[in-house]
Amino acid sequence: MTAATAQSRAQRRQRDNLTRRPSVASTAATSLTLAARGLLKIRHNPFRLFDVVALPIVSTAMFAGIFGGAIAGSVSNYLPNLVPGVLVQVAVTAAVNTGVQLCEDVDQGVFDRFRSMPIARIAPLIGALTADVVRYIVAAAMVVLVGTLMGYTPHSWPGLLLGCLLVIYTAFALSWVFAFLGVRMPSAPAVQGASMFVLMPMTFISNALVPTTNMPSWIKWLADINPVSHLVTAVRQLANQGSVGMDIIWSLVGATLIMLIMAPIAVHAYIRKT
Amino acid sequence: MAGMVSSPAAPPELAVDVRDLTVRFDDFVAVDGVSFSVPTGSVLGLLGPNGAGKTTTVRVLATLLPASGGSASIFGHDVQHDAHRVRSLVGLTGQYASVDEELTARENLMVFARLLRFSRAGARRRTAELLEEFSLTDAANRSLKHFSGGMRRRLDLATSLLAEPPLIFLDEPTTGLDPRTRQQMWETIRRLVRGGSTVVLTTQYLEEADQLADNIVVIDHGKVVAEGSADDLKASVGSGRLRLSLVDDGDLPTASLVMEQIAGHSVETEADRTLVVPVAGASLVTDVLIALRDKGIEVSEVGVHKPTLDEVFFQITGNPRKEGA
């Protein structure tokens, strides 16, 4: 290849990039490239998956052992209720860690370079969050695997699969909330702390681990309106009955709303960060 | 945002045109009415101590930071209103290597090439070219954790050059590098300039600006305190400083007078019997020594050293530089 063609190639690319704004198509392509970057990082540092591998094992085995006998008479009777609950709990926690990791990444010089390049400014955020979908998939798979090893068989495998997809979608939607915290807060431990403050009551004041029937009335009221409860119920219906109920609709609508509200806010915060 | 009127289209001969640029943070002014321009194809050195506002200026020019006042344009495009266009015309190599620590050198270049809309094959080709050019081929598949500072900077610079941008910002490209790696970096930058790129480089080292820049803008406390070619600056500062210690302090007045006449600069008295004067060249040192011998003045110690940044500021501003902002 001669120097002249290399020169004209570079000029053509500069002209192509010399638009006022990036197009939707180029934004999508850029985001995909940055998601691939996220996957490369996971490949180089598999410890990024530690939480989504370890937490499902510990949670499933521990809660089944602790609550199984008391709540359902035996561990195997409890698993159909527990597996969907832990599925949701673990995925939501994984979404928090997206924010925590983002907080560390954003301070690295490489995000400066992203900002100085002719790419859509939203792309680094979409890319990072999309790559983390892999984490939610691993988390869901681990819960199902551990549950199965302990003797759980869903009434409907396709239903359970759909339930997992619903949970993964919700985790992706929620990750925008924690991405916002990750961009906005000064340090990773601060993000962790603030997120846990919301997360603990959200996941425990719900029907995820125990039935709400015997809770004091005000807690029961909270647990019944908690979106986490609706999501857990939706997954239980899918996996244990193979049926689709209103809770699925509520979960989808809720997750989508959260994403529609939080994504622009998170992106705005990211762009303003200097 | 006073003074944010968009300036008339700058002539294309100017790669960078900065007018009255001001950047204010909460309670202090980092850049205070800075103006300068860079003709296309030339190298500008922004010289100043830590905290002078060099990096802040470059960050505004690279669209990373909004200006509080004044204007700046790159090849006629306003950095604020036309940020996306400006980004496709500049490459930035920061003070701290801005590459992905967790990826290999090759993966870094591939990712950034794809972001710049290279085809997959094109990205692979360009990556191989740059790895070769920056002597990183052998280390291409190793994690950056095992890279030396010099290798990191080279990768960073290679990444900035992927799209062959017509304007390149180098923010303190050699700070923290050992002398040998610094020499290599200088050679790389020279090669870049021979290829026709316009370069803006910030540095704390007078010598670096002297070696690489066609024009030098000296800034301190956010203001331009001097401007000109390296030769202009040297003419005012001297290329070196002659330091003489006398055997007999009775000779001080005579020696001082001789030195001032020959060097053409005022003489400072340092310790008891030590005199310092800026000199433009080595032959002047000889002249001074011969003149002193002719007058029978005995010298116990002679030394010539390069002016430090503090001395440059002393000469330019007439005041010793105060630390802190």
Coordinates of C-alpha atoms in Angstrom, one line a residue:
Chain A
M1 CA 0.0 0.0 0.0
T2 CA 1.5 3.4 -0.9
A3 CA 1.7 6.3 1.4
A4 CA -0.7 8.3 -0.9
T5 CA -3.6 5.8 -0.4
A6 CA -3.0 5.6 3.3
Q7 CA -3.1 9.4 3.4
S8 CA -6.4 9.6 1.5
R9 CA -7.8 6.8 3.6
A10 CA -7.1 8.9 6.7
Q11 CA -8.5 12.0 5.1
R12 CA -11.7 10.1 4.1
R13 CA -12.1 8.9 7.7
Q14 CA -11.6 12.3 9.1
R15 CA -14.2 13.7 6.8
D16 CA -16.6 10.9 7.7
N17 CA -16.1 11.7 11.4
L18 CA -16.3 15.4 10.8
T19 CA -20.0 15.6 11.4
R20 CA -21.7 17.8 13.9
R21 CA -23.1 14.8 15.8
P22 CA -22.7 11.1 15.8
S23 CA -25.5 9.2 14.1
V24 CA -27.6 6.6 15.8
A25 CA -26.0 3.8 13.8
S26 CA -22.5 4.9 14.7
T27 CA -23.5 5.3 18.4
A28 CA -24.8 1.7 18.3
A29 CA -21.6 0.5 16.7
T30 CA -19.4 2.4 19.2
S31 CA -21.4 1.0 22.1
L32 CA -21.0 -2.5 20.9
T33 CA -17.2 -2.0 20.5
L34 CA -17.1 -0.7 24.1
A35 CA -19.2 -3.6 25.3
A36 CA -16.6 -5.9 23.7
R37 CA -13.9 -4.0 25.6
G38 CA -15.8 -4.8 28.8
L39 CA -15.9 -8.5 27.9
L40 CA -12.1 -8.4 27.2
K41 CA -11.6 -7.0 30.7
I42 CA -13.6 -9.8 32.2
R43 CA -11.6 -12.3 30.2
H44 CA -8.3 -10.8 31.5
N45 CA -9.5 -10.5 35.0
P46 CA -12.1 -13.3 35.7
F47 CA -12.2 -12.1 39.3
R48 CA -14.6 -9.4 38.1
L49 CA -17.1 -12.3 38.1
F50 CA -16.3 -13.4 41.6
D51 CA -19.4 -11.9 43.2
V52 CA -21.8 -13.3 40.7
V53 CA -20.3 -16.8 41.1
A54 CA -19.8 -16.9 44.9
L55 CA -22.9 -15.0 46.0
P56 CA -25.4 -17.4 44.3
I57 CA -23.7 -20.5 45.8
V58 CA -23.6 -19.0 49.3
S59 CA -27.1 -17.5 49.2
T60 CA -28.9 -20.4 47.8
A61 CA -27.3 -23.0 50.0
M62 CA -27.5 -20.8 53.1
F63 CA -31.1 -19.6 52.9
A64 CA -32.3 -23.1 51.9
G65 CA -30.5 -24.5 55.0
I66 CA -31.7 -21.8 57.4
F67 CA -35.3 -21.3 56.3
G68 CA -36.1 -24.5 54.5
G69 CA -37.3 -26.6 57.4
A70 CA -39.0 -23.7 59.2
I71 CA -41.0 -22.3 56.3
A72 CA -41.8 -25.2 54.0
G73 CA -41.1 -28.3 56.2
S74 CA -38.1 -29.3 54.1
V75 CA -35.4 -27.9 51.9
S76 CA -36.9 -29.5 48.8
N77 CA -40.3 -28.1 49.4
Y78 CA -38.7 -24.6 49.9
L79 CA -36.6 -24.5 46.8
P80 CA -39.4 -23.7 44.3
N81 CA -40.1 -20.6 46.4
L82 CA -36.5 -19.8 47.2
V83 CA -34.8 -20.1 43.8
P84 CA -36.8 -17.3 42.1
G85 CA -36.3 -15.2 45.3
V86 CA -32.5 -15.6 45.3
L87 CA -32.4 -15.2 41.5
V88 CA -33.8 -11.7 41.9
Q89 CA -31.8 -10.8 45.0
V90 CA -28.5 -11.9 43.4
A91 CA -29.2 -10.1 40.1
V92 CA -30.0 -6.9 41.9
T93 CA -26.9 -7.1 44.0
A94 CA -24.9 -7.7 40.8
A95 CA -26.4 -4.5 39.4
V96 CA -25.0 -2.6 42.4
N97 CA -21.5 -3.9 41.6
T98 CA -21.8 -2.5 38.1
G99 CA -22.0 0.9 39.7
V100 CA -19.1 0.2 42.0
Q101 CA -16.8 -1.0 39.2
L102 CA -17.9 1.9 37.0
C103 CA -16.9 4.3 39.8
E104 CA -13.4 2.9 39.7
D105 CA -13.2 2.8 35.9
V106 CA -14.4 6.3 35.3
D107 CA -11.5 7.8 37.2
Q108 CA -9.0 6.1 35.0
G109 CA -7.4 8.1 32.2
V110 CA -9.0 5.9 29.6
F111 CA -12.3 7.6 30.1
D112 CA -10.6 10.9 29.3
R113 CA -9.6 9.5 26.0
F114 CA -13.2 8.3 25.3
R115 CA -14.3 11.9 26.0
S116 CA -11.7 13.3 23.6
M117 CA -12.7 11.0 20.7
P118 CA -15.3 11.7 18.0
I119 CA -17.7 9.2 19.5
A120 CA -21.1 9.6 21.1
R121 CA -20.6 10.6 24.7
I122 CA -23.3 8.1 25.9
A123 CA -21.4 5.2 24.3
P124 CA -18.9 4.4 27.1
L125 CA -21.7 4.1 29.6
I126 CA -23.9 2.0 27.4
G127 CA -20.9 -0.2 26.6
A128 CA -19.9 -0.8 30.2
L129 CA -23.5 -1.5 31.2
T130 CA -24.1 -3.9 28.3
A131 CA -21.0 -5.9 29.0
D132 CA -22.2 -6.4 32.5
V133 CA -25.2 -8.3 31.2
V134 CA -22.8 -11.2 31.1
R135 CA -22.5 -10.9 34.8
Y136 CA -26.2 -11.1 35.3
I137 CA -26.4 -14.2 33.0
V138 CA -23.6 -15.9 35.1
A139 CA -25.4 -14.9 38.3
A140 CA -28.8 -16.4 37.1
A141 CA -27.1 -19.5 35.7
M142 CA -25.3 -20.1 39.0
V143 CA -28.5 -19.8 41.1
V144 CA -30.3 -22.3 38.8
L145 CA -27.3 -24.6 38.9
V146 CA -26.9 -24.6 42.7
G147 CA -30.7 -25.0 43.1
T148 CA -30.8 -27.9 40.7
L149 CA -27.9 -29.6 42.5
M150 CA -29.8 -29.3 45.8
G151 CA -32.8 -31.0 44.2
Y152 CA -34.8 -28.3 42.6
T153 CA -36.8 -29.1 39.4
P154 CA -38.9 -26.3 38.0
H155 CA -42.4 -27.2 36.8
S156 CA -41.6 -25.5 33.5
W157 CA -38.0 -25.2 32.3
P158 CA -39.0 -22.7 29.5
G159 CA -40.9 -20.8 32.2
L160 CA -37.8 -20.6 34.4
L161 CA -35.7 -19.5 31.4
L162 CA -38.1 -16.7 30.7
G163 CA -38.0 -15.8 34.3
C164 CA -34.2 -15.6 34.2
L165 CA -34.5 -13.3 31.1
L166 CA -36.9 -11.1 33.0
V167 CA -34.6 -10.9 35.9
I168 CA -31.6 -10.1 33.7
Y169 CA -33.5 -7.3 31.9
T170 CA -34.5 -5.8 35.3
A171 CA -30.9 -6.0 36.5
F172 CA -29.8 -4.1 33.4
A173 CA -32.5 -1.5 33.9
L174 CA -31.6 -1.1 37.6
S175 CA -27.9 -0.8 36.7
W176 CA -28.6 2.7 35.3
V177 CA -29.5 3.8 38.9
F178 CA -26.2 2.4 40.2
A179 CA -24.3 3.7 37.2
F180 CA -25.6 7.2 38.2
L181 CA -24.3 6.7 41.7
G182 CA -21.0 5.3 40.4
V183 CA -20.4 8.4 38.3
R184 CA -21.6 10.8 40.9
M185 CA -20.0 9.5 44.1
P186 CA -16.4 10.1 45.0
S187 CA -15.3 6.5 45.8
A188 CA -16.3 2.9 45.2
P189 CA -16.9 2.2 48.9
A190 CA -19.3 5.2 49.0
V191 CA -21.3 3.8 46.1
Q192 CA -21.3 0.4 47.8
G193 CA -22.5 1.9 51.1
A194 CA -25.2 4.1 49.6
S195 CA -26.5 1.3 47.4
M196 CA -26.7 -1.2 50.2
F197 CA -28.6 1.2 52.3
V198 CA -31.4 1.0 49.6
L199 CA -30.8 -2.6 48.6
M200 CA -31.0 -4.3 52.0
P201 CA -34.6 -3.2 52.8
M202 CA -35.6 -3.6 49.1
T203 CA -34.6 -7.2 48.9
F204 CA -35.4 -8.3 52.5
I205 CA -38.8 -6.5 53.0
S206 CA -40.3 -8.6 50.2
N207 CA -41.6 -12.0 49.5
A208 CA -38.2 -13.2 48.1
L209 CA -37.2 -15.4 51.1
V210 CA -40.3 -15.8 53.3
P211 CA -44.0 -15.5 52.7
T212 CA -45.4 -12.1 53.7
T213 CA -48.5 -13.5 55.5
N214 CA -47.0 -13.5 59.0
M215 CA -45.2 -10.1 58.8
P216 CA -46.5 -7.2 61.0
S217 CA -49.1 -5.4 59.0
W218 CA -47.0 -2.3 58.1
I219 CA -44.1 -4.4 56.9
K220 CA -46.5 -6.6 55.0
W221 CA -47.9 -3.5 53.3
L222 CA -44.4 -2.4 52.3
A223 CA -43.5 -5.9 51.2
D224 CA -46.6 -6.2 49.0
I225 CA -46.0 -3.0 47.2
N226 CA -42.3 -3.6 46.8
P227 CA -41.4 -4.0 43.1
V228 CA -39.0 -6.8 44.1
S229 CA -42.0 -8.8 45.4
H230 CA -43.8 -8.4 42.0
L231 CA -40.7 -9.5 40.2
V232 CA -40.3 -12.6 42.4
T233 CA -43.9 -13.5 42.0
A234 CA -43.6 -13.1 38.3
V235 CA -40.6 -15.5 38.2
R236 CA -42.4 -18.0 40.5
Q237 CA -45.4 -18.0 38.2
L238 CA -43.3 -18.6 35.2
A239 CA -41.1 -21.4 36.7
N240 CA -43.6 -23.1 39.0
Q241 CA -46.8 -22.8 37.0
G242 CA -45.6 -22.0 33.5
S243 CA -48.1 -19.2 33.4
V244 CA -48.0 -15.5 32.7
G245 CA -49.6 -13.1 35.2
M246 CA -50.0 -9.4 35.8
D247 CA -46.9 -9.3 37.8
I248 CA -44.8 -9.9 34.7
I249 CA -46.4 -6.8 33.1
W250 CA -45.8 -4.7 36.2
S251 CA -42.1 -5.9 36.3
L252 CA -41.5 -5.1 32.7
V253 CA -43.2 -1.7 32.9
G254 CA -41.4 -0.9 36.1
A255 CA -38.0 -1.8 34.9
T256 CA -38.5 0.0 31.6
L257 CA -39.7 3.1 33.4
I258 CA -36.7 3.1 35.7
M259 CA -34.4 2.8 32.7
L260 CA -36.1 5.6 30.7
I261 CA -35.8 7.9 33.7
M262 CA -32.4 7.0 35.0
A263 CA -30.4 6.5 31.7
P264 CA -30.6 10.2 30.7
I265 CA -29.8 11.3 34.3
A266 CA -26.8 9.0 34.5
V267 CA -25.5 10.0 31.0
H268 CA -25.9 13.7 32.0
A269 CA -23.9 13.2 35.2
Y270 CA -21.3 11.3 33.2
I271 CA -20.9 14.1 30.7
R272 CA -20.7 16.7 33.3
K273 CA -18.0 14.9 35.2
T274 CA -14.7 16.6 34.5
Chain B
M1 CA -19.9 33.7 29.9
A2 CA -19.0 37.2 28.9
G3 CA -17.1 37.5 25.7
M4 CA -18.4 34.2 24.4
V5 CA -19.2 35.8 21.0
S6 CA -18.1 33.4 18.3
S7 CA -15.0 34.7 16.6
P8 CA -15.0 35.2 12.8
A9 CA -13.8 32.0 11.0
A10 CA -10.1 31.8 11.7
P11 CA -7.9 31.5 8.6
P12 CA -7.0 27.8 7.9
E13 CA -3.3 28.6 8.5
L14 CA -4.1 28.6 12.2
A15 CA -4.3 25.1 13.8
V16 CA -5.1 26.6 17.2
D17 CA -6.4 30.1 18.0
V18 CA -6.9 30.9 21.6
R19 CA -8.3 34.3 22.6
D20 CA -8.6 35.6 26.2
L21 CA -9.3 32.1 27.5
T22 CA -10.4 31.9 31.1
V23 CA -11.2 28.9 33.2
R24 CA -12.5 29.4 36.7
F25 CA -13.0 26.7 39.2
D26 CA -15.0 27.2 42.4
D27 CA -12.7 29.6 44.1
F28 CA -9.7 30.1 41.9
V29 CA -8.8 31.1 38.4
A30 CA -6.8 28.3 36.7
V31 CA -6.4 30.0 33.3
D32 CA -6.6 33.8 33.3
G33 CA -7.1 35.5 29.9
V34 CA -4.6 33.4 27.9
S35 CA -4.2 34.1 24.2
F36 CA -1.9 32.4 21.7
S37 CA -2.1 30.9 18.2
V38 CA -0.4 28.0 16.5
P39 CA 0.3 28.0 12.8
T40 CA -0.5 24.7 11.0
G41 CA 2.6 22.5 10.8
S42 CA 4.4 24.1 13.7
V43 CA 5.2 23.0 17.3
L44 CA 4.2 25.1 20.2
G45 CA 5.7 24.5 23.7
L46 CA 3.5 25.6 26.6
L47 CA 6.2 26.1 29.3
G48 CA 5.4 26.5 33.0
P49 CA 5.7 25.1 36.4
N50 CA 3.2 22.7 38.1
G51 CA -0.2 24.3 38.5
A52 CA 0.5 27.1 36.0
G53 CA -2.6 26.2 34.0
K54 CA -1.0 24.3 31.1
T55 CA -3.0 21.1 31.5
T56 CA -6.2 23.0 32.1
T57 CA -5.6 24.9 28.8
V58 CA -5.0 21.7 26.9
R59 CA -8.1 20.1 28.4
V60 CA -10.2 23.0 27.1
L61 CA -8.6 22.7 23.7
A62 CA -9.3 18.9 23.6
T63 CA -13.0 19.6 24.6
L64 CA -12.6 17.9 28.0
L65 CA -13.3 21.0 30.0
P66 CA -15.7 24.0 29.3
A67 CA -14.1 27.4 29.2
S68 CA -15.5 30.1 31.6
G69 CA -14.7 32.9 29.2
G70 CA -12.9 33.8 26.0
S71 CA -12.8 31.5 23.0
A72 CA -10.7 28.8 21.4
S73 CA -10.9 27.2 18.0
I74 CA -9.2 24.3 16.3
F75 CA -8.8 24.7 12.5
G76 CA -11.5 27.3 12.7
H77 CA -14.0 25.1 14.7
D78 CA -15.0 26.5 18.1
V79 CA -14.2 23.9 20.8
Q80 CA -17.4 24.5 22.6
H81 CA -20.0 24.8 19.9
D82 CA -18.4 22.4 17.5
A83 CA -16.9 19.9 20.0
H84 CA -17.7 16.8 18.1
R85 CA -15.9 18.1 15.0
V86 CA -12.9 19.2 17.0
R87 CA -12.6 15.7 18.5
S88 CA -12.1 14.2 15.1
L89 CA -9.2 16.6 14.4
V90 CA -7.2 16.2 17.6
G91 CA -5.2 13.5 19.3
L92 CA -4.5 13.8 23.0
T93 CA -1.7 12.2 25.0
G94 CA -2.2 13.0 28.6
Q95 CA 0.1 13.5 31.5
Y96 CA -1.1 10.1 32.8
A97 CA -1.2 7.4 30.2
S98 CA -4.9 7.1 29.2
V99 CA -5.0 3.6 28.0
D100 CA -6.8 0.6 29.3
E101 CA -4.7 -0.9 32.1
E102 CA -6.4 -4.3 31.9
L103 CA -6.0 -4.9 28.2
T104 CA -2.9 -5.7 26.2
A105 CA -1.3 -3.2 23.9
R106 CA -2.7 -4.8 20.8
E107 CA -6.2 -4.9 22.3
N108 CA -6.0 -1.3 23.3
L109 CA -5.1 -0.2 19.8
M110 CA -7.8 -2.5 18.2
V111 CA -10.5 -1.1 20.5
F112 CA -9.6 2.5 19.8
A113 CA -9.2 1.9 16.1
R114 CA -12.7 0.3 16.0
L115 CA -14.1 3.3 17.8
L116 CA -12.6 5.5 15.1
R117 CA -14.6 3.5 12.5
F118 CA -11.8 1.5 11.1
S119 CA -12.9 -1.7 9.5
R120 CA -11.9 -4.9 11.3
A121 CA -9.1 -5.5 8.7
G122 CA -8.1 -1.9 8.6
A123 CA -7.9 -1.8 12.4
R124 CA -5.7 -4.9 12.4
R125 CA -3.4 -3.4 9.8
R126 CA -3.1 0.0 11.5
T127 CA -2.5 -1.7 14.9
A128 CA 0.4 -3.7 13.5
E129 CA 1.8 -0.6 11.8
L130 CA 1.8 1.4 15.0
L131 CA 3.1 -1.5 17.2
E132 CA 6.0 -1.8 14.8
E133 CA 6.6 2.0 14.6
F134 CA 6.7 2.4 18.4
S135 CA 8.8 -0.8 19.0
L136 CA 5.9 -2.5 20.9
T137 CA 5.5 -5.5 18.7
D138 CA 7.3 -7.9 21.1
A139 CA 5.2 -6.7 24.0
A140 CA 2.0 -6.5 22.0
N141 CA 0.2 -9.3 23.8
R142 CA 1.4 -8.7 27.3
S143 CA -0.8 -7.1 29.9
L144 CA 0.0 -3.4 30.5
K145 CA 0.6 -4.2 34.2
H146 CA 4.1 -5.3 33.2
F147 CA 4.8 -2.3 31.0
S148 CA 7.5 0.3 31.9
G149 CA 6.6 4.0 32.1
G150 CA 8.2 4.6 28.7
M151 CA 6.3 1.8 27.0
R152 CA 3.1 3.0 28.4
R153 CA 3.7 6.5 27.1
R154 CA 4.6 5.1 23.7
L155 CA 1.4 3.1 23.6
D156 CA -0.5 6.2 24.7
L157 CA 1.0 8.2 21.9
A158 CA 0.5 5.5 19.3
T159 CA -3.2 5.4 20.4
S160 CA -3.5 9.2 19.8
L161 CA -2.0 8.7 16.3
L162 CA -4.4 6.0 15.1
A163 CA -6.5 8.3 13.0
E164 CA -3.6 10.4 12.0
P165 CA -5.1 13.6 13.5
P166 CA -3.7 16.8 12.0
L167 CA -3.3 18.3 15.5
I168 CA -1.7 16.5 18.5
F169 CA -1.7 17.6 22.1
L170 CA 1.1 16.2 24.2
D171 CA 0.6 17.0 27.9
E172 CA 4.0 16.6 29.6
P173 CA 5.0 13.7 27.4
T174 CA 8.3 13.0 29.3
T175 CA 7.5 13.9 32.9
G176 CA 8.7 11.1 35.1
L177 CA 10.6 9.3 32.4
D178 CA 14.3 8.4 32.8
P179 CA 16.8 10.4 30.6
R180 CA 17.2 7.6 28.0
T181 CA 13.5 7.1 27.6
R182 CA 13.1 10.9 27.4
Q183 CA 15.5 11.0 24.5
Q184 CA 13.6 8.3 22.7
M185 CA 10.3 10.1 23.2
W186 CA 11.9 13.3 21.8
E187 CA 13.0 11.4 18.7
T188 CA 9.5 10.0 18.3
I189 CA 8.0 13.5 18.6
R190 CA 10.5 14.9 16.0
R191 CA 9.5 12.1 13.6
L192 CA 5.9 13.2 14.1
V193 CA 6.7 16.8 13.3
R194 CA 8.7 15.8 10.2
G195 CA 5.5 14.0 9.0
G196 CA 3.7 17.4 9.0
S197 CA 1.7 17.2 12.2
T198 CA 0.9 20.3 14.2
V199 CA 1.9 19.7 17.9
V200 CA 1.1 21.5 21.1
L201 CA 3.2 20.2 23.9
T202 CA 3.2 21.2 27.6
T203 CA 6.4 20.9 29.6
Q204 CA 8.1 22.0 32.8
Y205 CA 11.5 21.6 31.2
L206 CA 13.0 24.6 29.4
E207 CA 15.3 22.1 27.6
E208 CA 12.4 20.1 26.2
A209 CA 10.7 23.2 24.9
D210 CA 14.0 24.3 23.4
Q211 CA 14.6 20.9 21.8
L212 CA 11.2 20.5 20.2
A213 CA 9.2 23.7 19.9
D214 CA 9.3 26.4 17.2
N215 CA 7.5 28.8 19.5
I216 CA 7.3 28.9 23.3
V217 CA 4.5 30.4 25.4
V218 CA 5.5 30.7 29.1
I219 CA 2.7 30.6 31.5
D220 CA 2.5 31.1 35.2
H221 CA -0.4 31.4 37.5
G222 CA -2.7 31.1 34.5
K223 CA -1.2 34.1 32.6
V224 CA 1.1 34.3 29.7
V225 CA 4.3 35.8 31.0
A226 CA 6.5 35.5 27.9
E227 CA 6.2 34.4 24.3
G228 CA 8.6 33.8 21.5
S229 CA 11.0 31.4 19.8
A230 CA 13.5 29.4 21.9
D231 CA 16.1 31.8 20.7
D232 CA 14.2 34.8 21.8
L233 CA 13.8 33.3 25.3
K234 CA 17.4 32.3 25.4
A235 CA 18.5 35.8 24.4
S236 CA 16.7 37.1 27.5
V237 CA 17.8 34.3 29.8
G238 CA 21.1 33.1 28.4
S239 CA 21.6 29.5 27.4
G240 CA 23.7 28.8 30.5
R241 CA 24.7 30.3 33.8
L242 CA 28.3 30.9 34.7
R243 CA 29.1 30.5 38.4
L244 CA 32.5 31.7 39.7
S245 CA 34.0 31.5 43.2
L246 CA 36.8 33.9 44.0
V247 CA 39.8 33.3 46.2
D248 CA 39.8 36.8 47.6
D249 CA 36.6 38.6 48.3
G250 CA 38.3 41.9 47.8
D251 CA 38.1 41.2 44.1
L252 CA 34.3 41.0 44.1
P253 CA 33.4 44.4 42.8
T254 CA 36.0 44.3 39.9
A255 CA 35.1 40.7 39.0
S256 CA 31.4 41.6 39.0
L257 CA 32.0 44.5 36.7
V258 CA 34.0 42.5 34.3
M259 CA 31.4 39.7 34.1
E260 CA 28.6 42.2 33.6
Q261 CA 30.4 43.9 30.7
I262 CA 31.2 40.7 28.9
A263 CA 28.0 38.7 29.5
G264 CA 25.7 41.7 29.1
H265 CA 23.5 40.7 32.1
S266 CA 23.4 41.8 35.6
V267 CA 25.4 39.7 38.1
E268 CA 24.0 38.1 41.2
T269 CA 26.0 37.5 44.3
E270 CA 25.3 34.1 45.8
A271 CA 27.3 32.9 48.7
D272 CA 30.3 34.9 50.2
R273 CA 32.5 34.9 47.2
T274 CA 30.3 33.4 44.4
L275 CA 29.1 35.3 41.4
V276 CA 26.4 34.1 38.9
V277 CA 25.7 35.6 35.5
P278 CA 23.7 34.3 32.5
V279 CA 25.9 33.7 29.4
A280 CA 24.7 33.2 25.8
G281 CA 27.5 30.9 24.8
A282 CA 30.6 29.0 25.8
S283 CA 33.0 31.5 24.2
L284 CA 31.8 34.2 26.6
V285 CA 32.9 31.9 29.5
T286 CA 36.4 31.9 28.0
D287 CA 36.3 35.7 27.6
V288 CA 35.3 36.2 31.2
L289 CA 38.1 33.9 32.5
I290 CA 40.8 35.5 30.3
A291 CA 39.7 39.0 31.4
L292 CA 39.8 38.0 35.0
R293 CA 43.3 36.5 34.6
D294 CA 44.5 39.7 32.9
K295 CA 43.3 41.6 36.0
G296 CA 45.1 39.2 38.2
I297 CA 41.9 37.9 39.9
E298 CA 42.2 34.4 41.1
V299 CA 39.3 32.0 40.7
S300 CA 38.9 28.9 42.9
E301 CA 35.9 27.3 41.2
V302 CA 34.2 27.6 37.8
G303 CA 30.9 26.0 36.7
V304 CA 28.4 26.4 33.9
H305 CA 24.9 25.1 34.2
K306 CA 21.6 25.3 32.3
P307 CA 19.2 27.8 33.7
T308 CA 16.5 26.3 35.9
L309 CA 12.9 27.2 35.4
D310 CA 13.1 29.4 38.5
E311 CA 15.9 31.3 36.9
V312 CA 13.9 31.7 33.7
F313 CA 11.1 33.1 35.6
F314 CA 13.4 35.4 37.5
Q315 CA 14.8 36.7 34.2
I316 CA 11.4 37.0 32.5
T317 CA 9.3 38.4 35.2
G318 CA 12.0 40.1 37.3
N319 CA 10.5 38.4 40.4
P320 CA 11.4 35.2 42.0
R321 CA 8.5 32.8 41.5
K322 CA 6.2 32.4 44.5
E323 CA 5.3 28.8 45.3
G324 CA 1.6 27.8 45.3
A325 CA -1.4 29.3 43.6

